[in-house]
PDB file of N, CA and C in Angstrom:
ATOM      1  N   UNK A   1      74.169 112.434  75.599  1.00 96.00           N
ATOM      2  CA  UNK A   1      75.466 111.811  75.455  1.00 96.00           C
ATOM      3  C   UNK A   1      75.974 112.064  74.036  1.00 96.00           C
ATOM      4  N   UNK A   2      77.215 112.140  73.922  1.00 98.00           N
ATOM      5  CA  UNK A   2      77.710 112.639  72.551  1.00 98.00           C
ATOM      6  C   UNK A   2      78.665 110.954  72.486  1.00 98.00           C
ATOM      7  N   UNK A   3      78.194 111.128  70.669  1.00 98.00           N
ATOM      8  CA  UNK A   3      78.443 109.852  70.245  1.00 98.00           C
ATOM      9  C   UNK A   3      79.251 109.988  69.025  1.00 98.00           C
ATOM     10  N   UNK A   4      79.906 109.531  68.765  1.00 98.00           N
ATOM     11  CA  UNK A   4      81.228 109.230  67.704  1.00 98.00           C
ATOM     12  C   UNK A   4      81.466 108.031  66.797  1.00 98.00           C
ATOM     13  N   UNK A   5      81.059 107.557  65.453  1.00 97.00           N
ATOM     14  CA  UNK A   5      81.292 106.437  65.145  1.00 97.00           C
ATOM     15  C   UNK A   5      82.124 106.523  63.964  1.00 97.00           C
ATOM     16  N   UNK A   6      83.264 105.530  63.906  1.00 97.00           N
ATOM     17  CA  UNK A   6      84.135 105.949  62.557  1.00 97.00           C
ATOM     18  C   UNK A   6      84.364 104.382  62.462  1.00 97.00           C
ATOM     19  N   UNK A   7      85.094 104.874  60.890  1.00 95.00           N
ATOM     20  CA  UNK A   7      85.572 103.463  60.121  1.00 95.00           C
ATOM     21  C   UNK A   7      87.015 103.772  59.691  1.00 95.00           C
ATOM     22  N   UNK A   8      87.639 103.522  59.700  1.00 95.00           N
ATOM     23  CA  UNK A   8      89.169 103.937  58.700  1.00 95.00           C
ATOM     24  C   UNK A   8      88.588 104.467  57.021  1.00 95.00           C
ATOM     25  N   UNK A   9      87.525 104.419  56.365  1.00 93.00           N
ATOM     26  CA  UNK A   9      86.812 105.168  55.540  1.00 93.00           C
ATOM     27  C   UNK A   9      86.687 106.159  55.605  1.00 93.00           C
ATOM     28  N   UNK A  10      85.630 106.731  57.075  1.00 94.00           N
ATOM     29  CA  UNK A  10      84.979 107.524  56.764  1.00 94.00           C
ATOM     30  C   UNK A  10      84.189 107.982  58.293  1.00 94.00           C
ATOM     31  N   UNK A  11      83.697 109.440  59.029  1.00 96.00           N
ATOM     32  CA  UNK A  11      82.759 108.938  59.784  1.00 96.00           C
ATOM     33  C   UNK A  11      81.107 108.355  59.388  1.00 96.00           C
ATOM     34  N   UNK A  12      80.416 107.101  60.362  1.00 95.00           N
ATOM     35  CA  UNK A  12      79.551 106.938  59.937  1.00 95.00           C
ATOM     36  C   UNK A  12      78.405 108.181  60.897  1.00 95.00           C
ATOM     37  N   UNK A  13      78.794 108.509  61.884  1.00 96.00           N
ATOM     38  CA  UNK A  13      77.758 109.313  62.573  1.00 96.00           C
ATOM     39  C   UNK A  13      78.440 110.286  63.763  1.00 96.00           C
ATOM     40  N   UNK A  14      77.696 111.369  64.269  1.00 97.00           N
ATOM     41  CA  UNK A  14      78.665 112.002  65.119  1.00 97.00           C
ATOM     42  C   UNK A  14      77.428 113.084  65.540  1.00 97.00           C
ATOM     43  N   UNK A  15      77.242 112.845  66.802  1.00 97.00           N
ATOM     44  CA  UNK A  15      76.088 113.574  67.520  1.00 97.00           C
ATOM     45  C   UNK A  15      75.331 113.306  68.776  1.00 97.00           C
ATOM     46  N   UNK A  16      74.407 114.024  68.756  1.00 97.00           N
ATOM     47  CA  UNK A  16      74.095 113.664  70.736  1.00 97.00           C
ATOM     48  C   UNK A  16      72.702 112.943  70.667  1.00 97.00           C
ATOM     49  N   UNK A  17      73.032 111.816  71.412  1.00 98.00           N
ATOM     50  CA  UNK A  17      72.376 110.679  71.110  1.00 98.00           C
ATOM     51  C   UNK A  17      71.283 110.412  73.023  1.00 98.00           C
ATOM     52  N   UNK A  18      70.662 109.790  73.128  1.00 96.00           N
ATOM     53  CA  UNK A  18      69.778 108.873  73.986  1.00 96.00           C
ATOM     54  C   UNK A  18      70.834 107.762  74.599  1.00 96.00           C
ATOM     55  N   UNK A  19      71.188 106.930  73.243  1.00 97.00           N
ATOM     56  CA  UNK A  19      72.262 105.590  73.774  1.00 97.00           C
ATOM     57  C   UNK A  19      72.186 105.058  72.743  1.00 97.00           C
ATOM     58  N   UNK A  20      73.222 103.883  73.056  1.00 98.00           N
ATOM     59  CA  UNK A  20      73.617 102.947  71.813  1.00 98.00           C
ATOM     60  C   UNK A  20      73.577 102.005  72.381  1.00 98.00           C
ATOM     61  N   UNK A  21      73.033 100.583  71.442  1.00 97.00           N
ATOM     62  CA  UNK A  21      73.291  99.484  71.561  1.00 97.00           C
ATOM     63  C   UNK A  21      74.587  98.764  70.877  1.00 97.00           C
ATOM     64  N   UNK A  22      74.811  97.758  71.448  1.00 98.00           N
ATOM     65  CA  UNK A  22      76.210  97.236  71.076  1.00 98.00           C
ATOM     66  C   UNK A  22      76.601  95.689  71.190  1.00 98.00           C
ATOM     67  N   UNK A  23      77.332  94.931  69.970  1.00 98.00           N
ATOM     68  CA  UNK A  23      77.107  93.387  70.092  1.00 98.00           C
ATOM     69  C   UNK A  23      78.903  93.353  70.693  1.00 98.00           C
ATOM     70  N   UNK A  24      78.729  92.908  71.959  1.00 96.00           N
ATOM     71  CA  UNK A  24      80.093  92.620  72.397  1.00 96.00           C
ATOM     72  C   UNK A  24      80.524  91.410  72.042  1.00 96.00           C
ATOM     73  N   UNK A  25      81.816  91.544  72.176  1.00 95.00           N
ATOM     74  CA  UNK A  25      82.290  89.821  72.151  1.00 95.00           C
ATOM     75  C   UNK A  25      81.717  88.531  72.753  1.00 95.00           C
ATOM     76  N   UNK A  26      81.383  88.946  73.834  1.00 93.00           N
ATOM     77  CA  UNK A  26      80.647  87.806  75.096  1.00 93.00           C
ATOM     78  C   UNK A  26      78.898  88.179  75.379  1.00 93.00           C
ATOM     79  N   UNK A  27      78.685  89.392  74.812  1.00 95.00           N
ATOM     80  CA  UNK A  27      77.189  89.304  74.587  1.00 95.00           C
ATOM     81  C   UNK A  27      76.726  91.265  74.070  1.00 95.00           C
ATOM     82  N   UNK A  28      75.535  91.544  73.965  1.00 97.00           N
ATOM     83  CA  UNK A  28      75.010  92.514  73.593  1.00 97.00           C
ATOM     84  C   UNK A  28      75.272  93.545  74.673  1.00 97.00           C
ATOM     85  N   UNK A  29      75.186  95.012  74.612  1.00 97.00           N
ATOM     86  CA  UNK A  29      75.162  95.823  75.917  1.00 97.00           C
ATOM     87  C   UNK A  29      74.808  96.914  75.368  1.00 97.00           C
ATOM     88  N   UNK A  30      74.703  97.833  76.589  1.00 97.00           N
ATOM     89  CA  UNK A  30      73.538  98.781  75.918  1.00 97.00           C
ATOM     90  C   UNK A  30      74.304 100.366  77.149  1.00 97.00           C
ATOM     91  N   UNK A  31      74.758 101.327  76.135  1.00 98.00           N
ATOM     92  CA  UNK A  31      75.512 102.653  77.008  1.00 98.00           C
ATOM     93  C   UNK A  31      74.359 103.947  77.119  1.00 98.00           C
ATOM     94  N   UNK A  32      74.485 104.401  77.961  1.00 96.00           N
ATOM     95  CA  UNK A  32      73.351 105.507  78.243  1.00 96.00           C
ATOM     96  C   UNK A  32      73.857 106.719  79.024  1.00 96.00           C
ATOM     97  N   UNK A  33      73.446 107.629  78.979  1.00 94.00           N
ATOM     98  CA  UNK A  33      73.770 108.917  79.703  1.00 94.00           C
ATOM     99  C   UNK A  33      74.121 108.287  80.485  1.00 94.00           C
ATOM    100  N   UNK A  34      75.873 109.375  81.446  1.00 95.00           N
ATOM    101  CA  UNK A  34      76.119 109.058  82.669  1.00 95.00           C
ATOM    102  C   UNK A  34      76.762 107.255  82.943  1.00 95.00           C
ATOM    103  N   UNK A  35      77.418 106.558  81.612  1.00 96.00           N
ATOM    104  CA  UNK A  35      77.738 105.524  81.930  1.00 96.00           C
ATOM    105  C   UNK A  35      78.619 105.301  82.517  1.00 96.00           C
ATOM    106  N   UNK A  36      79.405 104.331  83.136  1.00 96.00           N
ATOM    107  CA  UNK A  36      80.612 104.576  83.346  1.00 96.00           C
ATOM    108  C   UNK A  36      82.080 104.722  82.522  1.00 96.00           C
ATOM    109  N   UNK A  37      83.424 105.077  82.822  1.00 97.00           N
ATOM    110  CA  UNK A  37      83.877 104.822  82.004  1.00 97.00           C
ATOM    111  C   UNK A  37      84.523 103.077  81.472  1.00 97.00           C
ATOM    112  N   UNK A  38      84.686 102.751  80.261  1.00 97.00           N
ATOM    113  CA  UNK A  38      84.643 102.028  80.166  1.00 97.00           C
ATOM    114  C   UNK A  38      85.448 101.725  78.688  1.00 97.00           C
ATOM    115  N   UNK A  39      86.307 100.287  78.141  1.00 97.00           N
ATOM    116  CA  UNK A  39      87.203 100.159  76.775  1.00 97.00           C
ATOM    117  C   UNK A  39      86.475  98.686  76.470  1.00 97.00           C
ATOM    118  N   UNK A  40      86.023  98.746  75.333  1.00 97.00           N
ATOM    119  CA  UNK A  40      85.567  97.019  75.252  1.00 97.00           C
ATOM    120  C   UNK A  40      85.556  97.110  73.801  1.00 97.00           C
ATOM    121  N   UNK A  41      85.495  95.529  73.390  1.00 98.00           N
ATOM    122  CA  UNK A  41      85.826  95.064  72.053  1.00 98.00           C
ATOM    123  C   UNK A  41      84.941  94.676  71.629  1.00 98.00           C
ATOM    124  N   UNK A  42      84.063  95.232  70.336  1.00 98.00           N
ATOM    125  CA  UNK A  42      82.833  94.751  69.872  1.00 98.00           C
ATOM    126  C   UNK A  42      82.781  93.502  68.889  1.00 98.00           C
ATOM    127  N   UNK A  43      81.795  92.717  68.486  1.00 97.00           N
ATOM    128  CA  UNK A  43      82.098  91.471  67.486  1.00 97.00           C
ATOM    129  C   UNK A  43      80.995  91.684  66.546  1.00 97.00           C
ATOM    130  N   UNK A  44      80.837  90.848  65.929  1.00 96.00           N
ATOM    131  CA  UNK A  44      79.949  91.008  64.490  1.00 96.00           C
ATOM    132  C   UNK A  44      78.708  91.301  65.380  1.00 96.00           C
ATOM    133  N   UNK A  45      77.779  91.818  64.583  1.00 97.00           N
ATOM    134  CA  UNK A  45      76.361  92.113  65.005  1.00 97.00           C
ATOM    135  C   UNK A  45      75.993  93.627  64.493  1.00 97.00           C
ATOM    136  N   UNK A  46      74.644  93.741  65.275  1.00 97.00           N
ATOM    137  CA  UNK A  46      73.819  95.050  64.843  1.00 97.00           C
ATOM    138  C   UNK A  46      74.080  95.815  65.533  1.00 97.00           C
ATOM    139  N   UNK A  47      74.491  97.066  65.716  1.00 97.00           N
ATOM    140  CA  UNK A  47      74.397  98.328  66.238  1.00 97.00           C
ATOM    141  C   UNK A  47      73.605  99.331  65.818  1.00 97.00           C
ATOM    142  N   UNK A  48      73.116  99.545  67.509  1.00 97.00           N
ATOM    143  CA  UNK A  48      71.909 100.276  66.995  1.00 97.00           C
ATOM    144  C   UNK A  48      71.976 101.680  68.151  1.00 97.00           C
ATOM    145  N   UNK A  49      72.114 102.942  67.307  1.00 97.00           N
ATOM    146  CA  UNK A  49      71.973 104.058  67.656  1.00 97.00           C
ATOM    147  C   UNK A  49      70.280 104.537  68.196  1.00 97.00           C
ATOM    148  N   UNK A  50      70.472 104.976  69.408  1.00 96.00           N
ATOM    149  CA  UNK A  50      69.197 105.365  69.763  1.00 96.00           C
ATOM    150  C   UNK A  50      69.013 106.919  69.839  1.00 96.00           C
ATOM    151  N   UNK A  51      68.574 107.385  69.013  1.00 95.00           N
ATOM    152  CA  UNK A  51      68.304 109.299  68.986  1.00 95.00           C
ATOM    153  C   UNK A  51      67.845 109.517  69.678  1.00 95.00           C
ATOM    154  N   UNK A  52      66.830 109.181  69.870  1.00 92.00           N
ATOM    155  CA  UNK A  52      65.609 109.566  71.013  1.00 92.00           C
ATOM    156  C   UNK A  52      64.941 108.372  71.600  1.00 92.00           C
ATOM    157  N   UNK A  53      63.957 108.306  72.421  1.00 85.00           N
ATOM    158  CA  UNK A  53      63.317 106.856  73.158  1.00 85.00           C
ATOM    159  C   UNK A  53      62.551 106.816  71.953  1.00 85.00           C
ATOM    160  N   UNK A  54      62.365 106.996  70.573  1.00 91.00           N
ATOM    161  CA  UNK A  54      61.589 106.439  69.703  1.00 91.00           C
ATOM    162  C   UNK A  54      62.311 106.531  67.979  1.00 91.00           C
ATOM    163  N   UNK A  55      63.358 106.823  67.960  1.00 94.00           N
ATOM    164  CA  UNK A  55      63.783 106.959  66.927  1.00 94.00           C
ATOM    165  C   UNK A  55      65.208 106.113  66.855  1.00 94.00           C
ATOM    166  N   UNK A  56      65.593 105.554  65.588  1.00 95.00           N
ATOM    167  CA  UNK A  56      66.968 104.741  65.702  1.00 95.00           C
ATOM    168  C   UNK A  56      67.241 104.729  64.509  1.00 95.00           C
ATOM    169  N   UNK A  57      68.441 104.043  64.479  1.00 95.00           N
ATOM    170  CA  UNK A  57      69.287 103.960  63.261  1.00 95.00           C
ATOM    171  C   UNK A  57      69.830 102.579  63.446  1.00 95.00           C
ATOM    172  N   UNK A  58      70.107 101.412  62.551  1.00 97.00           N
ATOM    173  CA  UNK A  58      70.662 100.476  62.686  1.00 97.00           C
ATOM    174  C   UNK A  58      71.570 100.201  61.851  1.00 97.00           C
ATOM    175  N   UNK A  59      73.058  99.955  62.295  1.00 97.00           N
ATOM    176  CA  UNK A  59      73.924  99.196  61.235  1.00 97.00           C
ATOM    177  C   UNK A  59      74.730  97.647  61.497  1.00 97.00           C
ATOM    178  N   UNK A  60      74.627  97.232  60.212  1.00 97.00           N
ATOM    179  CA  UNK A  60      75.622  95.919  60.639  1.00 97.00           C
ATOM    180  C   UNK A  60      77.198  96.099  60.738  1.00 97.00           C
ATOM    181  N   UNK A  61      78.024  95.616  61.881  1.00 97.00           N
ATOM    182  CA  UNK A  61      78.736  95.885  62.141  1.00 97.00           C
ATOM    183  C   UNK A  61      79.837  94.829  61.819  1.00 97.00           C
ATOM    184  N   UNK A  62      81.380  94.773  61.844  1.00 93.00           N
ATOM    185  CA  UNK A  62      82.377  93.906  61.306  1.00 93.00           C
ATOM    186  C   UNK A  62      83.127  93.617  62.555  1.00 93.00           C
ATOM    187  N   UNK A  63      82.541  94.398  63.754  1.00 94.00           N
ATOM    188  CA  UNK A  63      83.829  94.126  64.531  1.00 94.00           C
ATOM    189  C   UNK A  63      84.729  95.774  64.843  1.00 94.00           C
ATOM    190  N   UNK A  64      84.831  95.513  65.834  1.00 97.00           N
ATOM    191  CA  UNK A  64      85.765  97.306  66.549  1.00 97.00           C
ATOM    192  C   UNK A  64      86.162  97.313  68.211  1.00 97.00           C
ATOM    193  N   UNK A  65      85.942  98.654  68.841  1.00 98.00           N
ATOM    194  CA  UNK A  65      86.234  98.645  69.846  1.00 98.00           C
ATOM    195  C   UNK A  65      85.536 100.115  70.208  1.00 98.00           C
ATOM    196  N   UNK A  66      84.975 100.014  71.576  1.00 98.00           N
ATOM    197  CA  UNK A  66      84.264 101.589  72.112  1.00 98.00           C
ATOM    198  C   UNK A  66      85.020 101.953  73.268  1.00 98.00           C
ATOM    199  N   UNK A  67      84.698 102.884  73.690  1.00 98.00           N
ATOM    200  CA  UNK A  67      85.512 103.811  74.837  1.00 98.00           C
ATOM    201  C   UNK A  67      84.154 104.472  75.378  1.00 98.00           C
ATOM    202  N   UNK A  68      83.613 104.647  76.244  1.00 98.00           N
ATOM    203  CA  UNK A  68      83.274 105.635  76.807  1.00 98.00           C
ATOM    204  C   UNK A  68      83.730 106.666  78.030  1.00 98.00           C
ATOM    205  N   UNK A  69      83.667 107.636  77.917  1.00 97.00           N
ATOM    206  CA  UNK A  69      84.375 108.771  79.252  1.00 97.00           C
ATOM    207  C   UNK A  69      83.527 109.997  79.781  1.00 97.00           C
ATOM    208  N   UNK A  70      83.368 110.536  80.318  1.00 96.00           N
ATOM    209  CA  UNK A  70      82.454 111.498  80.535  1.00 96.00           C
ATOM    210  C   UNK A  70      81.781 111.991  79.536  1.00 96.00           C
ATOM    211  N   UNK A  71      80.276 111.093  79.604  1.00 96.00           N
ATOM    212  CA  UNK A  71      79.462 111.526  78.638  1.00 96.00           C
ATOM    213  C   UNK A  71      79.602 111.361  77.053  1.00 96.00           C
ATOM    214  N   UNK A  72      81.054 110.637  76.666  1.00 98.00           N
ATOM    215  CA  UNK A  72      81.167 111.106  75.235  1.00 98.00           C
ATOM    216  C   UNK A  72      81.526 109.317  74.952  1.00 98.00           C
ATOM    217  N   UNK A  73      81.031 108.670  73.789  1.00 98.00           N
ATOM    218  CA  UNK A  73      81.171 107.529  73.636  1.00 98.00           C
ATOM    219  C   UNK A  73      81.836 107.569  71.819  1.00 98.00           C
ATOM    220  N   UNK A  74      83.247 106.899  72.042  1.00 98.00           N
ATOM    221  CA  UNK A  74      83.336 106.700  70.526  1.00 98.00           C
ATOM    222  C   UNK A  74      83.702 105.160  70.257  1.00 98.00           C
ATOM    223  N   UNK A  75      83.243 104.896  69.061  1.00 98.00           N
ATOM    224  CA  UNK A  75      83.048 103.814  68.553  1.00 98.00           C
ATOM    225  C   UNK A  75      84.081 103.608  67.126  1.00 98.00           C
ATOM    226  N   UNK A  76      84.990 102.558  67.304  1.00 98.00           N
ATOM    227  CA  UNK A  76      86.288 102.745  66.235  1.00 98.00           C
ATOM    228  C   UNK A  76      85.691 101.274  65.578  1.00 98.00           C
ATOM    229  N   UNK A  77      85.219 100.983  64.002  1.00 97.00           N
ATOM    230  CA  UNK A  77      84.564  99.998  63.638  1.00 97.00           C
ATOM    231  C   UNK A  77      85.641  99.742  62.578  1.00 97.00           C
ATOM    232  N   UNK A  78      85.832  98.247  62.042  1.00 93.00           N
ATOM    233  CA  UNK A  78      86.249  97.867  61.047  1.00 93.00           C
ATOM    234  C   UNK A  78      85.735  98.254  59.433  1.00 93.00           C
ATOM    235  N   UNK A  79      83.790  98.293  59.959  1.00 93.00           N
ATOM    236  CA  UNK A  79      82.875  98.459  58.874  1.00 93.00           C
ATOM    237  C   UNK A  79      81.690  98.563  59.712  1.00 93.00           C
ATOM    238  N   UNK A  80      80.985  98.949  58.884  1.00 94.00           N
ATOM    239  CA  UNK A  80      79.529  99.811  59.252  1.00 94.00           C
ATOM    240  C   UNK A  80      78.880  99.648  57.936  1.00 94.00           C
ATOM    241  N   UNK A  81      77.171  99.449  57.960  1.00 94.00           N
ATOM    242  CA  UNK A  81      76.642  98.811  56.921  1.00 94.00           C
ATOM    243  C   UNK A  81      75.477  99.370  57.144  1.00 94.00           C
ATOM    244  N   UNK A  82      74.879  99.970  56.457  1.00 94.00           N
ATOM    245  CA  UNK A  82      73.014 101.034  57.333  1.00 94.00           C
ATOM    246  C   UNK A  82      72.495  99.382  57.106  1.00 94.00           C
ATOM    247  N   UNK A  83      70.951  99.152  58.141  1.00 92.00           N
ATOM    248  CA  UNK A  83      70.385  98.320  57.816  1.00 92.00           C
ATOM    249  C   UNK A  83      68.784  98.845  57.525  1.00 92.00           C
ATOM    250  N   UNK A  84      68.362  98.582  57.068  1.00 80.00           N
ATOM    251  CA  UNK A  84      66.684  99.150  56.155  1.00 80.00           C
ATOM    252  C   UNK A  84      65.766  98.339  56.989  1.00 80.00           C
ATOM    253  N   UNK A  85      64.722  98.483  57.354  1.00 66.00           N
ATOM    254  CA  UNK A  85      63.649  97.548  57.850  1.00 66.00           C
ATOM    255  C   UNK A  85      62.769  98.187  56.869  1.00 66.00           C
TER     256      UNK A  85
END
């Protein structure tokens, strides 16, 4: 799945991904190859890019909105924040 994440900054990421996790307004959700299509409004929380079934990336998020459509998911964020474990 090809993945897209921007800020009015800057992009934060842009590449072919496993899936993403995502903090919706009304709860967490999670997009994967072959999702459907779909427009929803994200709220504060962690987003977390999945590269592979063992590799990730996590950022804190401000709030945005995703789209997904055949195969390609972009993610329009207020702010994006890497998080370190």
């Amino acid at each position: 799945m090809q993945l897209e994440i921007l800020t009015p900054e800057h992009k934060v990421f842009s590449g072919d991904v496993y899936g993403v996790q995502l903090p919706g307004v009304e709860g967490s959700f999670e997009i994967l190859q072959n999702h459907a299509p779909m427009v929803a409004a994200l709220g504060v929380g962690k987003m977390k890019i999945l590269k592979d079934k063992s590799n990730t990336e996590t950022y804190q998020i401000n709030g945005g909105f995703v789209e997904t459509l055949n195969n390609k998911t972009t993610v329009l964020l207020e702010g994006a924040e890497a998080v370190s474990y």
